[in-house]
Amino acid sequence: MTNNIKAGLVFEALGLRTEGQCPIQSHICDMFEANEYSDVKSLVADLQQAHWAAGSFNLIYNWEVEEALSRPEWRESIDKALDAYQDATGETFSISTLSDTLIMAIDWVSNDLSYLVESVRYWLVTESGDSLDPSPDQYLFTTEQDALDHVSEGIETRVAYIVQHSPQSVSEDELEALQEQEAQLFTVEEV
């Protein structure tokens, strides 16, 4: 069973939601964070097709553009994005207005972000509270080992809690049965 994947899980797995992140990238992540996708390829396609002119980034009013341009961290990010564009294409972006630089930078960073998202493999861990949990927790990892470690730690934590709060001692057979029971509440799938 494949679950929908929130873009925010992908951004978090890639370490894109950190302090001091590029403000353009942060803005793009904010715009897409709550969106759900049937797979990572759909998120990549959405990022590749997103453009300022289509209103994808919610900077549609002049005051929003001017506000972004007034922040030093945005101006620095714009410079870096334009340098990356020039390095990748060998072309120099001709500037007619300052707002054009912001638009170009946002579109370039979105495209660059799509390639980053696409270049990584992902494993989705679904963790249910019980067998009837209607909305299990989801965690996304960029290595299968990290996903399996999360599952192992989750099973170990749950079983330890049950054993600690049991009024009777738990036999080895009961412990094994508990581990199997808790393991059924976790799924790992490559997405």
PDB file of N, CA and C in Angstrom, residues 13 120-125 139-150 188-190:
ATOM      1  N   ALA A  13      13.579  15.364   5.241  1.00  0.00           N
ATOM      2  CA  ALA A  13      14.532  14.260   5.049  1.00  0.00           C
ATOM      3  C   ALA A  13      15.815  14.746   4.385  1.00  0.00           C
ATOM      4  N   VAL A 120      17.706  11.724  -5.036  1.00  0.00           N
ATOM      5  CA  VAL A 120      17.821  10.947  -3.803  1.00  0.00           C
ATOM      6  C   VAL A 120      16.759   9.850  -3.777  1.00  0.00           C
ATOM      7  N   ARG A 121      17.115   8.713  -3.172  1.00  0.00           N
ATOM      8  CA  ARG A 121      16.136   7.645  -2.946  1.00  0.00           C
ATOM      9  C   ARG A 121      15.531   7.851  -1.562  1.00  0.00           C
ATOM     10  N   TYR A 122      14.272   7.430  -1.385  1.00  0.00           N
ATOM     11  CA  TYR A 122      13.552   7.667  -0.137  1.00  0.00           C
ATOM     12  C   TYR A 122      12.885   6.388   0.348  1.00  0.00           C
ATOM     13  N   TRP A 123      12.835   6.262   1.679  1.00  0.00           N
ATOM     14  CA  TRP A 123      12.119   5.171   2.321  1.00  0.00           C
ATOM     15  C   TRP A 123      11.122   5.785   3.294  1.00  0.00           C
ATOM     16  N   LEU A 124       9.869   5.382   3.140  1.00  0.00           N
ATOM     17  CA  LEU A 124       8.789   5.882   3.983  1.00  0.00           C
ATOM     18  C   LEU A 124       8.492   4.853   5.079  1.00  0.00           C
ATOM     19  N   VAL A 125       8.566   5.311   6.321  1.00  0.00           N
ATOM     20  CA  VAL A 125       8.197   4.473   7.462  1.00  0.00           C
ATOM     21  C   VAL A 125       6.830   4.951   7.935  1.00  0.00           C
ATOM     22  N   TYR A 139       7.352   8.913   8.517  1.00  0.00           N
ATOM     23  CA  TYR A 139       8.709   9.436   8.573  1.00  0.00           C
ATOM     24  C   TYR A 139       9.386   9.059   7.265  1.00  0.00           C
ATOM     25  N   LEU A 140      10.180   9.966   6.742  1.00  0.00           N
ATOM     26  CA  LEU A 140      10.852   9.717   5.480  1.00  0.00           C
ATOM     27  C   LEU A 140      12.354   9.747   5.705  1.00  0.00           C
ATOM     28  N   PHE A 141      13.048   8.787   5.119  1.00  0.00           N
ATOM     29  CA  PHE A 141      14.494   8.680   5.282  1.00  0.00           C
ATOM     30  C   PHE A 141      15.164   8.563   3.923  1.00  0.00           C
ATOM     31  N   THR A 142      16.403   8.999   3.867  1.00  0.00           N
ATOM     32  CA  THR A 142      17.143   8.951   2.596  1.00  0.00           C
ATOM     33  C   THR A 142      18.044   7.731   2.500  1.00  0.00           C
ATOM     34  N   THR A 143      18.057   6.898   3.535  1.00  0.00           N
ATOM     35  CA  THR A 143      18.744   5.604   3.444  1.00  0.00           C
ATOM     36  C   THR A 143      17.845   4.539   4.034  1.00  0.00           C
ATOM     37  N   GLU A 144      17.926   3.369   3.470  1.00  0.00           N
ATOM     38  CA  GLU A 144      17.122   2.260   3.971  1.00  0.00           C
ATOM     39  C   GLU A 144      17.546   1.898   5.396  1.00  0.00           C
ATOM     40  N   GLN A 145      18.843   1.988   5.671  1.00  0.00           N
ATOM     41  CA  GLN A 145      19.334   1.643   7.007  1.00  0.00           C
ATOM     42  C   GLN A 145      18.750   2.575   8.074  1.00  0.00           C
ATOM     43  N   ASP A 146      18.675   3.876   7.773  1.00  0.00           N
ATOM     44  CA  ASP A 146      18.075   4.819   8.726  1.00  0.00           C
ATOM     45  C   ASP A 146      16.611   4.472   8.983  1.00  0.00           C
ATOM     46  N   ALA A 147      15.904   4.073   7.926  1.00  0.00           N
ATOM     47  CA  ALA A 147      14.498   3.691   8.078  1.00  0.00           C
ATOM     48  C   ALA A 147      14.369   2.449   8.954  1.00  0.00           C
ATOM     49  N   LEU A 148      15.205   1.449   8.695  1.00  0.00           N
ATOM     50  CA  LEU A 148      15.155   0.219   9.482  1.00  0.00           C
ATOM     51  C   LEU A 148      15.570   0.462  10.933  1.00  0.00           C
ATOM     52  N   ASP A 149      16.551   1.341  11.135  1.00  0.00           N
ATOM     53  CA  ASP A 149      16.962   1.702  12.498  1.00  0.00           C
ATOM     54  C   ASP A 149      15.815   2.368  13.249  1.00  0.00           C
ATOM     55  N   HIS A 150      15.076   3.243  12.560  1.00  0.00           N
ATOM     56  CA  HIS A 150      13.928   3.910  13.184  1.00  0.00           C
ATOM     57  C   HIS A 150      12.888   2.879  13.620  1.00  0.00           C
ATOM     58  N   VAL A 188       7.786  -0.293   6.031  1.00  0.00           N
ATOM     59  CA  VAL A 188       8.869   0.439   5.363  1.00  0.00           C
ATOM     60  C   VAL A 188       8.719   0.146   3.877  1.00  0.00           C
ATOM     61  N   GLU A 189       8.678   1.220   3.087  1.00  0.00           N
ATOM     62  CA  GLU A 189       8.603   1.042   1.636  1.00  0.00           C
ATOM     63  C   GLU A 189       9.423   2.124   0.946  1.00  0.00           C
ATOM     64  N   GLU A 190      10.060   1.711  -0.128  1.00  0.00           N
ATOM     65  CA  GLU A 190      10.787   2.689  -0.928  1.00  0.00           C
ATOM     66  C   GLU A 190       9.764   3.442  -1.771  1.00  0.00           C
TER      67      GLU A 190
END
